[in-house]
PDB file of C-alpha atoms in Angstrom:
ATOM      1  CA  MET A   1      -3.251 -18.901  10.347  1.00  0.00           C
ATOM      2  CA  SER A   2      -0.687 -16.117  10.528  1.00  0.00           C
ATOM      3  CA  THR A   3      -0.009 -14.420  13.834  1.00  0.00           C
ATOM      4  CA  LEU A   4       1.528 -11.386  12.125  1.00  0.00           C
ATOM      5  CA  THR A   5      -0.188  -8.035  12.474  1.00  0.00           C
ATOM      6  CA  PRO A   6      -1.200  -6.322   9.215  1.00  0.00           C
ATOM      7  CA  VAL A   7       1.816  -4.003   9.532  1.00  0.00           C
ATOM      8  CA  GLU A   8       4.195  -6.937  10.060  1.00  0.00           C
ATOM      9  CA  ARG A   9       2.628  -8.776   7.127  1.00  0.00           C
ATOM     10  CA  ALA A  10       3.070  -5.723   4.878  1.00  0.00           C
ATOM     11  CA  LEU A  11       6.749  -5.534   5.889  1.00  0.00           C
ATOM     12  CA  GLU A  12       7.101  -9.262   5.164  1.00  0.00           C
ATOM     13  CA  GLU A  13       5.585  -8.730   1.703  1.00  0.00           C
ATOM     14  CA  ALA A  14       8.036  -5.856   1.115  1.00  0.00           C
ATOM     15  CA  ARG A  15      10.966  -8.143   2.010  1.00  0.00           C
ATOM     16  CA  LYS A  16       9.651 -10.795  -0.402  1.00  0.00           C
ATOM     17  CA  ALA A  17       9.387  -8.155  -3.135  1.00  0.00           C
ATOM     18  CA  ALA A  18      13.013  -7.133  -2.562  1.00  0.00           C
ATOM     19  CA  ALA A  19      14.076 -10.790  -2.809  1.00  0.00           C
ATOM     20  CA  ARG A  20      12.367 -10.902  -6.242  1.00  0.00           C
ATOM     21  CA  GLY A  21      14.260  -7.783  -7.347  1.00  0.00           C
ATOM     22  CA  GLU A  22      11.253  -5.515  -6.944  1.00  0.00           C
ATOM     23  CA  VAL A  23      11.191  -2.210  -5.090  1.00  0.00           C
ATOM     24  CA  PRO A  24      10.381  -3.390  -1.544  1.00  0.00           C
ATOM     25  CA  VAL A  25       6.842  -2.211  -0.988  1.00  0.00           C
ATOM     26  CA  GLY A  26       4.262  -4.453   0.642  1.00  0.00           C
ATOM     27  CA  ALA A  27       0.545  -3.984   1.171  1.00  0.00           C
ATOM     28  CA  VAL A  28      -2.308  -5.688   2.983  1.00  0.00           C
ATOM     29  CA  VAL A  29      -6.087  -5.152   2.830  1.00  0.00           C
ATOM     30  CA  VAL A  30      -7.926  -5.981   6.029  1.00  0.00           C
ATOM     31  CA  ASP A  31     -11.652  -6.302   6.714  1.00  0.00           C
ATOM     32  CA  GLY A  32     -12.080  -3.531   9.281  1.00  0.00           C
ATOM     33  CA  GLY A  33     -14.894  -5.367  11.029  1.00  0.00           C
ATOM     34  CA  THR A  34     -13.324  -8.790  11.477  1.00  0.00           C
ATOM     35  CA  GLY A  35      -9.610  -8.021  11.162  1.00  0.00           C
ATOM     36  CA  GLU A  36      -9.313 -10.725   8.495  1.00  0.00           C
ATOM     37  CA  ILE A  37      -6.587 -10.195   5.919  1.00  0.00           C
ATOM     38  CA  LEU A  38      -8.332 -10.231   2.544  1.00  0.00           C
ATOM     39  CA  ALA A  39      -5.239  -9.739   0.383  1.00  0.00           C
ATOM     40  CA  ALA A  40      -1.476  -9.321   0.783  1.00  0.00           C
ATOM     41  CA  SER A  41       1.208  -8.701  -1.805  1.00  0.00           C
ATOM     42  CA  GLY A  42       4.382  -6.871  -2.643  1.00  0.00           C
ATOM     43  CA  ASN A  43       5.321  -4.989  -5.800  1.00  0.00           C
ATOM     44  CA  ARG A  44       5.368  -7.132  -8.969  1.00  0.00           C
ATOM     45  CA  VAL A  45       6.101  -4.475 -11.609  1.00  0.00           C
ATOM     46  CA  GLU A  46       9.188  -6.204 -13.019  1.00  0.00           C
ATOM     47  CA  GLU A  47       7.844  -9.743 -12.676  1.00  0.00           C
ATOM     48  CA  LEU A  48       4.599  -8.970 -14.505  1.00  0.00           C
ATOM     49  CA  ASN A  49       6.022  -6.304 -16.858  1.00  0.00           C
ATOM     50  CA  ASP A  50       3.181  -4.132 -15.616  1.00  0.00           C
ATOM     51  CA  PRO A  51       3.799  -0.547 -14.506  1.00  0.00           C
ATOM     52  CA  THR A  52       0.545  -0.653 -12.514  1.00  0.00           C
ATOM     53  CA  ALA A  53       1.516  -3.763 -10.494  1.00  0.00           C
ATOM     54  CA  HIS A  54       2.211  -1.768  -7.346  1.00  0.00           C
ATOM     55  CA  ALA A  55       1.491  -3.618  -4.101  1.00  0.00           C
ATOM     56  CA  GLU A  56      -1.537  -1.427  -3.382  1.00  0.00           C
ATOM     57  CA  MET A  57      -3.091  -2.026  -6.798  1.00  0.00           C
ATOM     58  CA  LEU A  58      -2.593  -5.772  -6.504  1.00  0.00           C
ATOM     59  CA  VAL A  59      -4.213  -6.054  -3.071  1.00  0.00           C
ATOM     60  CA  ILE A  60      -7.105  -3.774  -3.995  1.00  0.00           C
ATOM     61  CA  ARG A  61      -7.831  -5.946  -7.051  1.00  0.00           C
ATOM     62  CA  GLU A  62      -7.545  -9.176  -5.065  1.00  0.00           C
ATOM     63  CA  ALA A  63      -9.708  -7.975  -2.170  1.00  0.00           C
ATOM     64  CA  ALA A  64     -12.396  -6.630  -4.536  1.00  0.00           C
ATOM     65  CA  THR A  65     -12.459  -9.954  -6.383  1.00  0.00           C
ATOM     66  CA  ARG A  66     -12.591 -11.880  -3.121  1.00  0.00           C
ATOM     67  CA  ILE A  67     -15.561  -9.957  -1.716  1.00  0.00           C
ATOM     68  CA  GLY A  68     -17.242  -9.518  -5.102  1.00  0.00           C
ATOM     69  CA  ASP A  69     -17.507  -5.745  -4.912  1.00  0.00           C
ATOM     70  CA  PRO A  70     -15.310  -2.966  -6.369  1.00  0.00           C
ATOM     71  CA  ARG A  71     -15.975  -0.868  -3.282  1.00  0.00           C
ATOM     72  CA  LEU A  72     -13.965  -1.886  -0.247  1.00  0.00           C
ATOM     73  CA  GLU A  73     -15.973   0.156   2.230  1.00  0.00           C
ATOM     74  CA  GLY A  74     -15.123  -0.942   5.727  1.00  0.00           C
ATOM     75  CA  CYS A  75     -11.697  -2.180   4.648  1.00  0.00           C
ATOM     76  CA  ASP A  76      -8.330  -0.845   5.736  1.00  0.00           C
ATOM     77  CA  LEU A  77      -5.123  -0.734   3.699  1.00  0.00           C
ATOM     78  CA  TYR A  78      -1.675  -1.106   5.239  1.00  0.00           C
ATOM     79  CA  VAL A  79       1.275  -0.264   2.987  1.00  0.00           C
ATOM     80  CA  THR A  80       4.957   0.208   3.724  1.00  0.00           C
ATOM     81  CA  LEU A  81       5.393   3.363   1.610  1.00  0.00           C
ATOM     82  CA  GLU A  82       3.263   6.445   1.064  1.00  0.00           C
ATOM     83  CA  PRO A  83       1.118   5.616  -1.981  1.00  0.00           C
ATOM     84  CA  CYS A  84       1.941   7.239  -5.299  1.00  0.00           C
ATOM     85  CA  PRO A  85      -0.728   9.337  -7.081  1.00  0.00           C
ATOM     86  CA  MET A  86      -1.975   6.326  -9.096  1.00  0.00           C
ATOM     87  CA  CYS A  87      -2.411   4.196  -5.991  1.00  0.00           C
ATOM     88  CA  ALA A  88      -3.930   7.045  -3.977  1.00  0.00           C
ATOM     89  CA  THR A  89      -6.540   7.517  -6.690  1.00  0.00           C
ATOM     90  CA  ALA A  90      -7.308   3.779  -6.700  1.00  0.00           C
ATOM     91  CA  ILE A  91      -7.639   3.889  -2.896  1.00  0.00           C
ATOM     92  CA  SER A  92     -10.206   6.671  -3.267  1.00  0.00           C
ATOM     93  CA  PHE A  93     -12.110   4.841  -6.014  1.00  0.00           C
ATOM     94  CA  ALA A  94     -12.155   1.665  -3.887  1.00  0.00           C
ATOM     95  CA  ARG A  95     -13.586   3.613  -0.946  1.00  0.00           C
ATOM     96  CA  ILE A  96     -10.942   2.277   1.453  1.00  0.00           C
ATOM     97  CA  ARG A  97     -11.939   3.231   5.005  1.00  0.00           C
ATOM     98  CA  ARG A  98      -8.474   3.769   6.504  1.00  0.00           C
ATOM     99  CA  LEU A  99      -5.005   4.024   5.005  1.00  0.00           C
ATOM    100  CA  TYR A 100      -1.982   3.218   7.169  1.00  0.00           C
ATOM    101  CA  PHE A 101       1.427   3.733   5.576  1.00  0.00           C
ATOM    102  CA  GLY A 102       5.024   3.447   6.706  1.00  0.00           C
ATOM    103  CA  ALA A 103       7.718   5.566   5.080  1.00  0.00           C
ATOM    104  CA  TYR A 104       6.918   8.974   3.643  1.00  0.00           C
ATOM    105  CA  ASP A 105       7.823   9.516  -0.020  1.00  0.00           C
ATOM    106  CA  PRO A 106       8.651  13.190  -0.696  1.00  0.00           C
ATOM    107  CA  LYS A 107       9.688  12.378  -4.282  1.00  0.00           C
ATOM    108  CA  GLY A 108       6.903  10.068  -5.483  1.00  0.00           C
ATOM    109  CA  GLY A 109       4.159  10.165  -2.884  1.00  0.00           C
ATOM    110  CA  GLY A 110       0.655  11.288  -3.667  1.00  0.00           C
ATOM    111  CA  VAL A 111      -0.910  11.537  -0.203  1.00  0.00           C
ATOM    112  CA  ASP A 112       1.169  13.847   2.009  1.00  0.00           C
ATOM    113  CA  HIS A 113       3.448  14.894  -0.872  1.00  0.00           C
ATOM    114  CA  GLY A 114       3.107  15.686  -4.575  1.00  0.00           C
ATOM    115  CA  PRO A 115      -0.477  16.168  -5.733  1.00  0.00           C
ATOM    116  CA  ARG A 116      -2.033  15.251  -2.340  1.00  0.00           C
ATOM    117  CA  VAL A 117      -4.778  13.351  -4.124  1.00  0.00           C
ATOM    118  CA  PHE A 118      -7.183  13.205  -1.179  1.00  0.00           C
ATOM    119  CA  GLU A 119      -7.108  17.004  -0.816  1.00  0.00           C
ATOM    120  CA  GLN A 120      -8.197  17.687  -4.410  1.00  0.00           C
ATOM    121  CA  PRO A 121     -11.753  18.958  -5.015  1.00  0.00           C
ATOM    122  CA  THR A 122     -12.203  16.209  -7.618  1.00  0.00           C
ATOM    123  CA  CYS A 123     -11.542  13.459  -5.038  1.00  0.00           C
ATOM    124  CA  HIS A 124     -14.823  11.717  -4.219  1.00  0.00           C
ATOM    125  CA  HIS A 125     -13.658   9.750  -1.171  1.00  0.00           C
ATOM    126  CA  LYS A 126     -10.949  10.469   1.372  1.00  0.00           C
ATOM    127  CA  PRO A 127      -9.907   7.668   3.728  1.00  0.00           C
ATOM    128  CA  ASP A 128      -8.692   8.330   7.225  1.00  0.00           C
ATOM    129  CA  VAL A 129      -4.902   8.502   6.795  1.00  0.00           C
ATOM    130  CA  TYR A 130      -2.237   7.485   9.297  1.00  0.00           C
ATOM    131  CA  GLY A 131       1.363   7.911   8.112  1.00  0.00           C
ATOM    132  CA  GLY A 132       4.641   6.905   9.689  1.00  0.00           C
ATOM    133  CA  ILE A 133       3.534   3.450  10.889  1.00  0.00           C
ATOM    134  CA  GLU A 134       6.783   1.428  11.350  1.00  0.00           C
ATOM    135  CA  GLU A 135       8.420   4.172   9.292  1.00  0.00           C
ATOM    136  CA  LYS A 136      11.993   3.295  10.312  1.00  0.00           C
ATOM    137  CA  ALA A 137      11.672  -0.371   9.333  1.00  0.00           C
ATOM    138  CA  ALA A 138      10.009   0.449   6.006  1.00  0.00           C
ATOM    139  CA  ALA A 139      12.559   3.157   5.158  1.00  0.00           C
ATOM    140  CA  ALA A 140      15.449   0.838   6.060  1.00  0.00           C
ATOM    141  CA  LEU A 141      14.206  -1.772   3.572  1.00  0.00           C
ATOM    142  CA  LEU A 142      14.046   0.813   0.815  1.00  0.00           C
ATOM    143  CA  ARG A 143      17.471   2.300   1.609  1.00  0.00           C
ATOM    144  CA  ALA A 144      19.120  -1.137   1.660  1.00  0.00           C
ATOM    145  CA  PHE A 145      17.475  -2.113  -1.632  1.00  0.00           C
ATOM    146  CA  PHE A 146      18.645   0.995  -3.494  1.00  0.00           C
ATOM    147  CA  ARG A 147      22.099   0.975  -1.872  1.00  0.00           C
ATOM    148  CA  GLU A 148      22.665  -2.558  -3.250  1.00  0.00           C
ATOM    149  CA  ARG A 149      21.759  -1.405  -6.751  1.00  0.00           C
ATOM    150  CA  ARG A 150      24.122   1.563  -6.878  1.00  0.00           C
TER     151      ARG A 150
END
């Protein structure tokens, strides 16, 4: 059994993603009642040749399959980067209870930046949102990854 917190596990998944040549974003879905990690992954866009294989999408799919329900009510999502609009919409559809994210993404984010998905009148569910969790560590991973590719 892992002794890592959900935030530490998400950062670990981001580091694994970077090692695979993926943008270093990691995500974890946790049962809010028990604290059990239901799913953990990093980005796999390149590996799977799937533009939707963002860490958040992967863990939402895995957690929903694991509990046998497309609605993850009572579950919390930890992710190292502010979710993009696609992932924010999936978070809403999944009825995630709380969203915790690390680095803010002024260019591609969809929660505090860009379309602010949860603030739209067409959004059916808005999770509680907590940004900036381990922001420095998450941002450092991203900066190092892109610096190496320039």
